[in-house]
XYZ file of C-alpha atoms in Angstrom:
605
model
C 83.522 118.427 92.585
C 82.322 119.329 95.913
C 84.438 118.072 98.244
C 83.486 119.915 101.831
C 84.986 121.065 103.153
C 94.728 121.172 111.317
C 99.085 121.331 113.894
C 102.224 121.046 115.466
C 103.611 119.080 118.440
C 106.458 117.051 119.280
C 106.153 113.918 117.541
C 104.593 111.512 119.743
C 104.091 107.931 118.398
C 101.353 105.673 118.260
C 102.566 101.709 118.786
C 99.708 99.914 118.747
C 101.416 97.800 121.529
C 99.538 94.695 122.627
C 96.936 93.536 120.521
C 97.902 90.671 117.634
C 94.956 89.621 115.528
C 95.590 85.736 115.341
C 94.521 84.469 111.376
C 90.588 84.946 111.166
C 90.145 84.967 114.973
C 91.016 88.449 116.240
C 91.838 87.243 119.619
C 93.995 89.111 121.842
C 97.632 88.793 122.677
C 98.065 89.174 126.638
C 100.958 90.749 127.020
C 102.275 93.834 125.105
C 105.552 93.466 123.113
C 108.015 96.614 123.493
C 109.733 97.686 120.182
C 112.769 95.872 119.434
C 112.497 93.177 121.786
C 114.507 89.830 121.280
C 112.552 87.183 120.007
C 113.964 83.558 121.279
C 116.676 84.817 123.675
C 119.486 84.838 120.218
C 120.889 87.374 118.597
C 119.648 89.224 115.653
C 116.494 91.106 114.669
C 114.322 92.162 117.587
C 110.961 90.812 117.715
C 109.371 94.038 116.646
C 110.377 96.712 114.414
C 108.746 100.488 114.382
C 107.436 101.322 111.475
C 106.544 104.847 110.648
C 103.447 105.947 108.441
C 103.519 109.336 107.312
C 99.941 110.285 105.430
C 98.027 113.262 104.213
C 94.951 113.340 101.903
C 93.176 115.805 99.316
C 95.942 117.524 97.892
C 94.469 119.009 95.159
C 97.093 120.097 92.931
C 97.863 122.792 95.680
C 101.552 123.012 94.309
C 101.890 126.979 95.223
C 101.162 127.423 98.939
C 97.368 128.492 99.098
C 95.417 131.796 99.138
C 94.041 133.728 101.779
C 91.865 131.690 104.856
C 92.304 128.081 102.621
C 96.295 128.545 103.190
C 95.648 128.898 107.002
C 95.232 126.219 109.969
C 93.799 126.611 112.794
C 95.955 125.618 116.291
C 93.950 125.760 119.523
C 95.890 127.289 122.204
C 96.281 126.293 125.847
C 94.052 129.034 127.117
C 90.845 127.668 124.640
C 92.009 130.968 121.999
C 93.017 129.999 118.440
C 95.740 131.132 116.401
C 96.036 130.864 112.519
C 98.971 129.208 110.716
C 99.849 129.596 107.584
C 100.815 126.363 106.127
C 101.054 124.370 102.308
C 102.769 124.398 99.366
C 104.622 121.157 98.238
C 108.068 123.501 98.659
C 107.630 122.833 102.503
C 105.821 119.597 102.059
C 108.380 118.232 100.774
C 110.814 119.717 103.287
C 108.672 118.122 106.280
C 107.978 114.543 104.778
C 112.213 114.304 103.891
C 112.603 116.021 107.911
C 110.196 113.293 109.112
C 112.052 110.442 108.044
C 115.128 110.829 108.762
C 116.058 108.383 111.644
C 113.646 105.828 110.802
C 114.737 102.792 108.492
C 111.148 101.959 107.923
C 108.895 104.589 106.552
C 106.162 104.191 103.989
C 104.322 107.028 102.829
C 100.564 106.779 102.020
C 97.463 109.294 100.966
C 93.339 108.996 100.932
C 92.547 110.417 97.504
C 92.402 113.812 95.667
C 96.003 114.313 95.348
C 94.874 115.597 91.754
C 91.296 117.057 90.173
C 89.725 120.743 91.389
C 93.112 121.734 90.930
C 95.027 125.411 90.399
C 95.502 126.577 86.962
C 99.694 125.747 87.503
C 98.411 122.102 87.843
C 94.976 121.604 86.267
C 96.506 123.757 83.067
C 98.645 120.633 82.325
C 95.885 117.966 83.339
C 97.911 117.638 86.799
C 100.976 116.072 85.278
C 102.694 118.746 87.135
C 101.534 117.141 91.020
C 102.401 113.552 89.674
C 105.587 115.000 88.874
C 105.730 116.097 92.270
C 104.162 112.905 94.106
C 107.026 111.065 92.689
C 109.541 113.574 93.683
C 108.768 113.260 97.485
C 108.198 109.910 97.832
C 104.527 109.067 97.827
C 104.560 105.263 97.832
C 100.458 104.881 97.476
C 97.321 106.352 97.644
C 93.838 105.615 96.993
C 91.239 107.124 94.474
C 89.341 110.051 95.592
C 86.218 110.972 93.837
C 88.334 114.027 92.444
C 90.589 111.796 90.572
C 87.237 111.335 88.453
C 86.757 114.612 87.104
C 88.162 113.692 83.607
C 86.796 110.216 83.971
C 88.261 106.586 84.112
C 90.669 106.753 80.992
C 92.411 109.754 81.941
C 92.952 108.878 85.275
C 94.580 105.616 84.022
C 96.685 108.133 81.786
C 97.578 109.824 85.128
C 98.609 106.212 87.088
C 100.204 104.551 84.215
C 101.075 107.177 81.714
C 101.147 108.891 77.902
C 100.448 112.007 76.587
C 96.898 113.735 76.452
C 94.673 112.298 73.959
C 93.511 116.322 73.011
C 96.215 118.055 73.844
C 99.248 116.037 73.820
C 102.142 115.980 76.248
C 102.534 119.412 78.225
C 106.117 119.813 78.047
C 107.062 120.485 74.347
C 108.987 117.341 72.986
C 108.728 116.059 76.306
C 106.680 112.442 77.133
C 104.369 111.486 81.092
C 105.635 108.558 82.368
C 103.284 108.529 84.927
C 102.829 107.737 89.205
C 105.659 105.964 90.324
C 103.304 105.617 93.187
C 100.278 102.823 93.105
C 96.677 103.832 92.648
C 94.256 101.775 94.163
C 90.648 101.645 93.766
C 89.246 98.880 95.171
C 85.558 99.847 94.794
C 85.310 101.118 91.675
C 84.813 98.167 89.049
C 83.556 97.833 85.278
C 79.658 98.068 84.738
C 80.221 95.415 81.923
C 83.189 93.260 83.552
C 82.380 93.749 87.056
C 86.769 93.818 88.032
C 88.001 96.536 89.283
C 89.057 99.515 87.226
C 92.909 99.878 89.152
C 94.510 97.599 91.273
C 92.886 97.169 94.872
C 95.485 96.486 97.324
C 98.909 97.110 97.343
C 101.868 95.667 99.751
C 104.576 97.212 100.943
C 107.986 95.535 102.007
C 110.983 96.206 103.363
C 113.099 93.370 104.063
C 110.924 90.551 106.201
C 108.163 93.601 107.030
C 104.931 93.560 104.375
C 102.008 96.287 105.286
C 99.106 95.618 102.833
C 97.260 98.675 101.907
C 93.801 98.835 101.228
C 92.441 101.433 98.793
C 88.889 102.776 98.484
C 86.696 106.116 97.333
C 83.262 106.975 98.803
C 80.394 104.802 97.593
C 78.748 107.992 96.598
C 81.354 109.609 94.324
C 78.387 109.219 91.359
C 76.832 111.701 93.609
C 79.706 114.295 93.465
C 81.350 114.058 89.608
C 79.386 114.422 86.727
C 78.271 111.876 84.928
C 80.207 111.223 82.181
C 83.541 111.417 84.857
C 82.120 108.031 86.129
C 80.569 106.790 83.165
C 80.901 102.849 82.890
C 81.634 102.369 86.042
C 80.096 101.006 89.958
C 81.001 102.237 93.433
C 80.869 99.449 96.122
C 79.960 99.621 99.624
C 83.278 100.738 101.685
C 83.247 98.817 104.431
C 82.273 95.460 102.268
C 85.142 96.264 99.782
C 88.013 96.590 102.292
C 86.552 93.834 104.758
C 86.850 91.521 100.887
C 90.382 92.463 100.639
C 91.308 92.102 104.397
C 90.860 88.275 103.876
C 92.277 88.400 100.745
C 95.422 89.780 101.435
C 95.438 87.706 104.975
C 95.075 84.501 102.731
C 98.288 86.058 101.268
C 100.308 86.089 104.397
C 99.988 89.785 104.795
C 98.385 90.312 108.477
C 99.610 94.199 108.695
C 96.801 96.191 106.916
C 96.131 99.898 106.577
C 92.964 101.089 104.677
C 93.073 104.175 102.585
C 89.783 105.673 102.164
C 88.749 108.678 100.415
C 85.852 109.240 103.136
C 85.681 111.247 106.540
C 84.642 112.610 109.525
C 83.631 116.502 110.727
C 85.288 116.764 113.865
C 83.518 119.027 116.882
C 86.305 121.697 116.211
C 88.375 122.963 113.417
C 91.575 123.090 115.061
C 94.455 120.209 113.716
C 95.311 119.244 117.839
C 91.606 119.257 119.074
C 91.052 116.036 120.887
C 88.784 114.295 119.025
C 88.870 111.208 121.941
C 87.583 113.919 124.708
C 85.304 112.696 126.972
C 86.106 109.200 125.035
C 87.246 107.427 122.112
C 85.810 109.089 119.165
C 83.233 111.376 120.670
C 84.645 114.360 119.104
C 83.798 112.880 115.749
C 80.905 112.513 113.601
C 80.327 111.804 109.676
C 80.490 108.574 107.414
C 83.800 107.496 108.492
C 82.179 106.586 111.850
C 80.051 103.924 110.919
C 82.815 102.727 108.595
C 84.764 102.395 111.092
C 83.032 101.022 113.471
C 82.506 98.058 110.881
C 85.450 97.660 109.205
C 87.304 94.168 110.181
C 89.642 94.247 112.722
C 92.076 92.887 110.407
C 92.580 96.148 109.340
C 95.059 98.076 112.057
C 94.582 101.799 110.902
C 92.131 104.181 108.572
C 93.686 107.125 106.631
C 90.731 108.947 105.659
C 90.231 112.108 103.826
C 87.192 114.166 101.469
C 85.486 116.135 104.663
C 88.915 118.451 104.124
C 89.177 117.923 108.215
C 92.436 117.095 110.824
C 91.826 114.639 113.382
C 93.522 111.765 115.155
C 90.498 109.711 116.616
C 90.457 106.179 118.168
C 87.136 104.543 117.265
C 87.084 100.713 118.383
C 86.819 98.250 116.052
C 84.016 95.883 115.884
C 85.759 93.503 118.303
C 86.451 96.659 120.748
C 89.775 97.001 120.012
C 91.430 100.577 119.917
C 92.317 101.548 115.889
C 93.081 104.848 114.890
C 91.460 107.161 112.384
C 93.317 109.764 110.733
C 92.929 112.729 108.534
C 95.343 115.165 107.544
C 93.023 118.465 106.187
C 94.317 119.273 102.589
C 96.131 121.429 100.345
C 99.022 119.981 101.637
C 98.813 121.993 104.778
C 99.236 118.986 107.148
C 100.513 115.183 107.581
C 100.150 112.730 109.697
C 102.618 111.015 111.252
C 102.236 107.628 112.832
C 103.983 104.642 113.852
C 102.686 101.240 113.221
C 104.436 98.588 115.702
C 105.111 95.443 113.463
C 105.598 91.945 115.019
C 107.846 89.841 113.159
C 106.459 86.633 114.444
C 103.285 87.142 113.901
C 103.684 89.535 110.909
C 100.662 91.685 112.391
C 100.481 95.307 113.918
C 100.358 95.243 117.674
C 97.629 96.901 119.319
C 97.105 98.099 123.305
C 93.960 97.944 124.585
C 94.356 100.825 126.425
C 94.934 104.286 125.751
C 98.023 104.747 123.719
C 99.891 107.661 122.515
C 98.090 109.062 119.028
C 99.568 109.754 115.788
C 100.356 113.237 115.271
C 99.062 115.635 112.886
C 102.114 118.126 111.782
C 101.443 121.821 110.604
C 103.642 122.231 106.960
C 104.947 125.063 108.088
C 106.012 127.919 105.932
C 108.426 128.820 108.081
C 111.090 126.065 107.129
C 113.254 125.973 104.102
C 111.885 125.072 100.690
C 112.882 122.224 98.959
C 114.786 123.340 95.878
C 113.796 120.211 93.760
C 110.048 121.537 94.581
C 111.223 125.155 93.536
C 112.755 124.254 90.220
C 109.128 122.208 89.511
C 107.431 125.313 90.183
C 109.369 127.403 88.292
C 109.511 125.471 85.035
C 105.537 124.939 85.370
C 105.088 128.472 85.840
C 106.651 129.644 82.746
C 104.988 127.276 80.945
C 101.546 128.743 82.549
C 102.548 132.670 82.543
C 101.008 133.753 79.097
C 97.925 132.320 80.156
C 97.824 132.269 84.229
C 99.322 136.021 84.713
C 96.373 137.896 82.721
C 94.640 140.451 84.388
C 90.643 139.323 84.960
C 89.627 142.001 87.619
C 90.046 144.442 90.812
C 89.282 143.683 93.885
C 88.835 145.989 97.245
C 89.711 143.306 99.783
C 89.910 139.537 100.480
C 86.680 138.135 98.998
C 86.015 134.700 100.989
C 84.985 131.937 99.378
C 86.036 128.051 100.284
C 87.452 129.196 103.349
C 84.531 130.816 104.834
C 82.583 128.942 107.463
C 79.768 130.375 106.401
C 76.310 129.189 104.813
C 76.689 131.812 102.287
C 79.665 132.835 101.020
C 80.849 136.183 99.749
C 82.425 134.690 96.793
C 79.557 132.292 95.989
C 77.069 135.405 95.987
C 79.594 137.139 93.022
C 80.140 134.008 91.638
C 75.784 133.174 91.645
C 75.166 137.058 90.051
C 78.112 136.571 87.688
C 76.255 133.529 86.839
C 73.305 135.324 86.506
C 74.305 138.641 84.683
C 75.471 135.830 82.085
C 72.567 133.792 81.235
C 69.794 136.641 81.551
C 69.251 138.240 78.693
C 66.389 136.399 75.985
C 68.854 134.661 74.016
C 71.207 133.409 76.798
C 68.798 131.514 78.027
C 66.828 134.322 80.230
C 67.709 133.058 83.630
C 65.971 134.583 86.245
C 68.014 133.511 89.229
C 71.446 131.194 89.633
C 72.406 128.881 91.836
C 75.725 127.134 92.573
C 76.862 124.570 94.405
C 79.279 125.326 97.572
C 81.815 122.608 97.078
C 82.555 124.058 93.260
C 84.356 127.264 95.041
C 87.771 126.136 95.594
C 89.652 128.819 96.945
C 88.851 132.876 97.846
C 90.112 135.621 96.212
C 92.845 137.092 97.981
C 94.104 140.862 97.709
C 97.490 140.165 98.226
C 99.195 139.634 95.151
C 100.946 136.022 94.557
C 103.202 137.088 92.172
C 103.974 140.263 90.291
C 100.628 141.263 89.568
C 99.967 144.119 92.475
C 97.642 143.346 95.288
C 93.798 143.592 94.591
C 94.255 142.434 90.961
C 92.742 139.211 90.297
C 94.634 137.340 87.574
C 93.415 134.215 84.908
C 95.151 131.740 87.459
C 93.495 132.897 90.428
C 90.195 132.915 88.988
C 90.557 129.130 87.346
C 91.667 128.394 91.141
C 88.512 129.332 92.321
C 86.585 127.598 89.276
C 88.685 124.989 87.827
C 86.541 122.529 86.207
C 85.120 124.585 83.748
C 81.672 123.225 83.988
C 79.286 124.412 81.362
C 76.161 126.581 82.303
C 72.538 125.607 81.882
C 69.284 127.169 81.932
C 66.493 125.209 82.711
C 62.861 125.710 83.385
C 61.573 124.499 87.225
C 58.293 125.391 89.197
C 58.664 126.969 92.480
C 57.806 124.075 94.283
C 60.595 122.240 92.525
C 62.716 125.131 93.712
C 61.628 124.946 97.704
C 62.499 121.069 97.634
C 66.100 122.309 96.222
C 66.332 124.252 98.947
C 64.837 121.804 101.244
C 67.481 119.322 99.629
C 70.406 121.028 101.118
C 69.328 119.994 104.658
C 68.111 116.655 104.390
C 68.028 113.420 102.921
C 71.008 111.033 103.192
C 73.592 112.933 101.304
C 73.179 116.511 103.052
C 71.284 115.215 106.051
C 73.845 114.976 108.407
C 76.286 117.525 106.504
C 74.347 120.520 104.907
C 75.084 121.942 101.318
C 73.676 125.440 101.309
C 73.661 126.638 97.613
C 74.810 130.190 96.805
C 71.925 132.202 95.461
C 71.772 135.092 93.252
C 70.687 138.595 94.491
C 66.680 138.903 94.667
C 67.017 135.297 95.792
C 66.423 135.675 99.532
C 64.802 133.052 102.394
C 65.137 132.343 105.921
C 67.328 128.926 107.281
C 66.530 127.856 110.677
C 68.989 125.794 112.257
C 67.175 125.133 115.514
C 64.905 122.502 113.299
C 65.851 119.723 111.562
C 65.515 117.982 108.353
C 63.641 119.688 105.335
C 61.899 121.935 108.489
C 65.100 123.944 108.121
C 64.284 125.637 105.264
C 61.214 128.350 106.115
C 59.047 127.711 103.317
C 56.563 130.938 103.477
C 60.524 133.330 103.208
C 61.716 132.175 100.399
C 61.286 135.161 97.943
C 61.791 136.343 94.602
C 62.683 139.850 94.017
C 60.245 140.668 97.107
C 57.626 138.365 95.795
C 56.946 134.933 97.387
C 57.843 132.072 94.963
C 54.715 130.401 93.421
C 55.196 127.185 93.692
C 53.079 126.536 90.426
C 54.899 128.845 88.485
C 57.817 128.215 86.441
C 60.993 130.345 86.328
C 64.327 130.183 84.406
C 67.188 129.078 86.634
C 70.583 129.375 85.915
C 73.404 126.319 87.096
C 76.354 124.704 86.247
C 75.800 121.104 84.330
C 77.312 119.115 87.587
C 74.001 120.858 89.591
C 71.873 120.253 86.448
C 71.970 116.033 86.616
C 71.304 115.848 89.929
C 75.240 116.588 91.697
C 75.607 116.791 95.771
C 72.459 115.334 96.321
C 70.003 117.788 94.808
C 68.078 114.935 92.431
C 65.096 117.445 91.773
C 67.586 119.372 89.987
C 67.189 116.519 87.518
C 63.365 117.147 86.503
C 64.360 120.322 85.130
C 62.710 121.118 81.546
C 63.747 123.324 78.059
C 67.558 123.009 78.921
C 69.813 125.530 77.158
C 73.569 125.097 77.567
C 75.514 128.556 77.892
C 79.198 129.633 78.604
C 81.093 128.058 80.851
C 80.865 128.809 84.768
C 84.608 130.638 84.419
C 83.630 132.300 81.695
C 80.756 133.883 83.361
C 82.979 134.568 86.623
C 85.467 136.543 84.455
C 83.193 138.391 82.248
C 81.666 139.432 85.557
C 84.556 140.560 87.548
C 85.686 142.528 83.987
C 82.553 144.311 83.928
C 82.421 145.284 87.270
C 85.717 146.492 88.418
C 88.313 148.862 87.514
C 91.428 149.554 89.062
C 89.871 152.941 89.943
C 87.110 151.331 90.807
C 87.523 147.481 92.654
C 84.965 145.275 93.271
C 84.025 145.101 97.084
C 82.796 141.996 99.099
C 79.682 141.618 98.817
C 77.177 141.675 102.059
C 76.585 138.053 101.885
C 72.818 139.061 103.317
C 70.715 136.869 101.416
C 70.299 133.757 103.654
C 68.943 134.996 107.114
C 69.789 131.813 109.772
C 68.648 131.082 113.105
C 70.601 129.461 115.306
């Protein structure tokens, strides 16, 4: 639910050339193997074979190619400028995966989580049959649980791995039955509260003739902290690095030395481009976030991390605990980028080989839209789409321009302040619930609103399926009584703490909502207690006012546990609901709605 938030080079590879792991030791082979060479002096197989690894991560149902400044990347140019690309849509991703592997005998394809959940209305209409339909189409061969994959909790994400039709609304295709992922889910960290095994299978192996790769699969630890709680209900999160150092043995007690974890955590790299160097000055010190310390303690058993949830592209070495060179990779989302590696195998001693020196990286790879579309992709599209039309092509509003939302940098967003009022306008009057200001989390805006028109629409109309994309989980509204000073430490939430410490959450707020955010402190200090305002008026921290947020916000979501003292609930319309109702009562095709200002957070930097 609030996943926070890139290309294109000749293929270089990464062969992990020189390091073999010997059982439970982890010492170091001397002398680097070349691919292919003879083993013995006879004839026959060489003694290692190349194996490539093509990855991405957080899909998100992206099937269409996505709007406005989310369906960009960002490629850093020789001379330090930057250039936007627009990449995505499973059309071309398709097209690049099939393009990637031709040539290579051994390919396995793998992803980090959130290939479904938070998804466009053409997938998320259907519960996201329409992307497993996909997955299996291009050849996903596994992928770990993401803490989107949650969003309809535990027994419809089984539904999604292993199949059947919708327990409410049945099978989407009319006569038609879900077979399910012919890819494996794993979820090696998530267990039963009552039976303490875990919920999906936690490792998987891969093999092709004598070569196995064992794959590892884990979510965050804190996924309770970003799905609500009845998407996680009956079930624990373990520690990452714990869980896939548990299954490293494991699977090594199996014979299976290769190992690749698949975890749905990441880094924030020190730039937004897809080919920034994440290793300049040295290994890994263009990186920071959770997947550093994971890293850094993961067992080097383990030969390579694909990571995902930060929504970031990097290719980082960060040594493992026994100072050996691994990579960590990340492939942004939407389906705007993979990763493409290659993983040296060592028949003899059925491990990865590793150099301990610099070796070339794996490659992120921009899905360009430039490049033919798949027609098996197309025909998916197209028989989704009609299915979706009556519903997805209604008209919901005007707009005067490109209103940005998810892919703003921004603290506040344009689209989070009309999303916030829409919120507001909604659950104001007495017997709404008489909110007096809204709030909304950041991560819950999934897209912008673009003026160009997708499909047949006309530009600047904003239609049913680009609205859902924006606010697809359809989280109900709540009022609820705080005091002001329960209000300041929300604030003061977004900047500290161990959840959005080290990677802020700035809410959206709701016009009369206005305060000042200094960046040059840290911690709660951020958040300049004697600006935060009211319509004008300073808020009293003894007094109580009426606040308006989705139910995810309500119990506690993104790290905001104050949120859970709240008082005198009242549950409203849903947050889409409100958006649309908003967006029909303020625009006209005469008349469009305009960005709005986005003036209500002043920061100092």
């Amino acid at each position: 639910m609030s996943a926070t938030p890139q290309r294109h080079r000749r293929a270089r590879r990464l062969t992990f050339a020189a390091i073999a792991l010997t059982a439970g030791a982890g010492a170091m082979v001397a002398a680097a193997l070349p691919a292919g060479a003879a083993s013995g002096g006879g004839t026959g197989p060489g003694r290692t074979v190349d194996v490539q690894m093509l990855s991405f991560n957080d899909f998100h149902g992206t099937l269409e190619p996505p709007q406005g400044s989310s369906g960009n990347v960002t490629e850093r140019q020789a001379d330090g400028s930057t250039k936007a690309i627009p990449a995505g849509g499973v059309e071309y991703l398709a097209t690049s995966l099939r393009e990637a592997r031709k040539g290579h005998e051994y390919s396995v394809t793998a992803a980090a989580g959130d290939i479904i959940g938070a998804s466009p209305l053409l997938s998320g209409l259907f519960h996201d049959e329409p992307t497993v339909e996909a997955m299996n189409k291009i050849g996903l061969d596994v992928t770990s649980v993401g803490n989107h994959e949650f969003d309809e909790g535990k027994n419809e994400l089984r539904r999604m791995a292993y199949g059947g039709c919708h327990p409410v609304d049945g099978c989407a295709e009319n006569g038609g039955s879900y077979t399910g992922a012919e890819f494996k889910y794993l979820a090696a960290n998530v267990t039963d509260e009552k039976t303490n095994r875990p919920m999906m299978s936690p490792t998987f192996i891969w093999k092709k003739g004598d070569v196995k790769i064992g794959f590892i699969g884990v979510t965050l630890e804190g996924t309770p902290d970003v799905v609500t709680a009845d998407g996680v209900k009956g079930l624990k999160f373990g520690d990452e690095v714990e869980t896939i150092n548990k299954y490293a043995d494991e699977l090594n007690k199996q014979g299976v030395k290769s190992i690749v974890a698949l975890i749905h955590e990441g880094g924030l790299p020190a730039n937004g481009a897809y080919n920034y160097d994440c290793d300049a000055p040295g290994a890994g010190a263009g990186i920071s976030g959770a997947i550093v310390d994971i890293a850094k303690n993961v067992d080097p058993k383990v030969d390579a991390l694909v990571t995902g949830h930060t929504h970031q592209a990097y290719a980082c070495n960060i040594p493992d605990p026994a100072g050996n060179p691994r990579m960590v990779t990340s492939a942004a989302s939407y389906g705007r980028v993979f990763t493409d590696t290659t993983l040296t195998y060592d028949r003899q001693t059925k491990d990865i080989v590793r150099t301990p020196i610099s070796a070339p990286k794996p490659v992120n790879k921009v899905v360009s839209r430039s490049q033919p579309k798949a027609a098996d992709m197309t025909e998916l599209i197209q028989r989704w789409t009609a299915l979706a039309a009556p519903i997805a092509n209604r008209p919901q509003g005007f707009i005067s321009a490109d209103i940005p939302g998810r892919g703003s940098e921004k603290f506040e967003k344009p689209l989070g302040d009309v999303i916030a009022d829409a919120q507001l306008e909604a659950l104001a009057p007495a017997d709404k619930g008489g909110a007096q200001l809204a709030i909304m989390n950041p991560g819950g805006i999934r897209a912008d609103l673009a003026y160009k028109a997708a499909g047949a629409e006309g530009d600047g109309v904003v239609t049913y399926g680009e609205s859902y994309t924006v606010q697809p989980f359809t989280n109900m509204m709540n009022v609820v009584d705080l005091t002001g000073a329960q209000l300041i430490t929300a604030l003061q939430q977004q900047v500290s703490g161990t959840v959005n410490g080290p990677n802020p959450k700035i809410l959206q707020i709701s016009k009369g909502l206005t305060y000042t955010l200094d960046t040059t402190k840290s911690g709660a200090d951020r958040i300049v207690v004697d600006s935060v305002k009211l319509n004008g008026a300073a808020l009293d921290p003894a007094k109580t006012y009426r606040v308006a947020m989705n139910e995810f916000l309500a119990g506690g979501g993104d790290g905001f546990t104050i949120l859970k003292e709240h008082k005198n609930k009242l549950v409203g319309a849903s947050d889409l609901d409100c958006f649309n109702a908003y967006l029909a009562n303020h625009s006209s095709q005469a008349a469009p709605l305009a960005p709005p200002a986005a003036d209500r957070i002043t920061v100092i930097q």
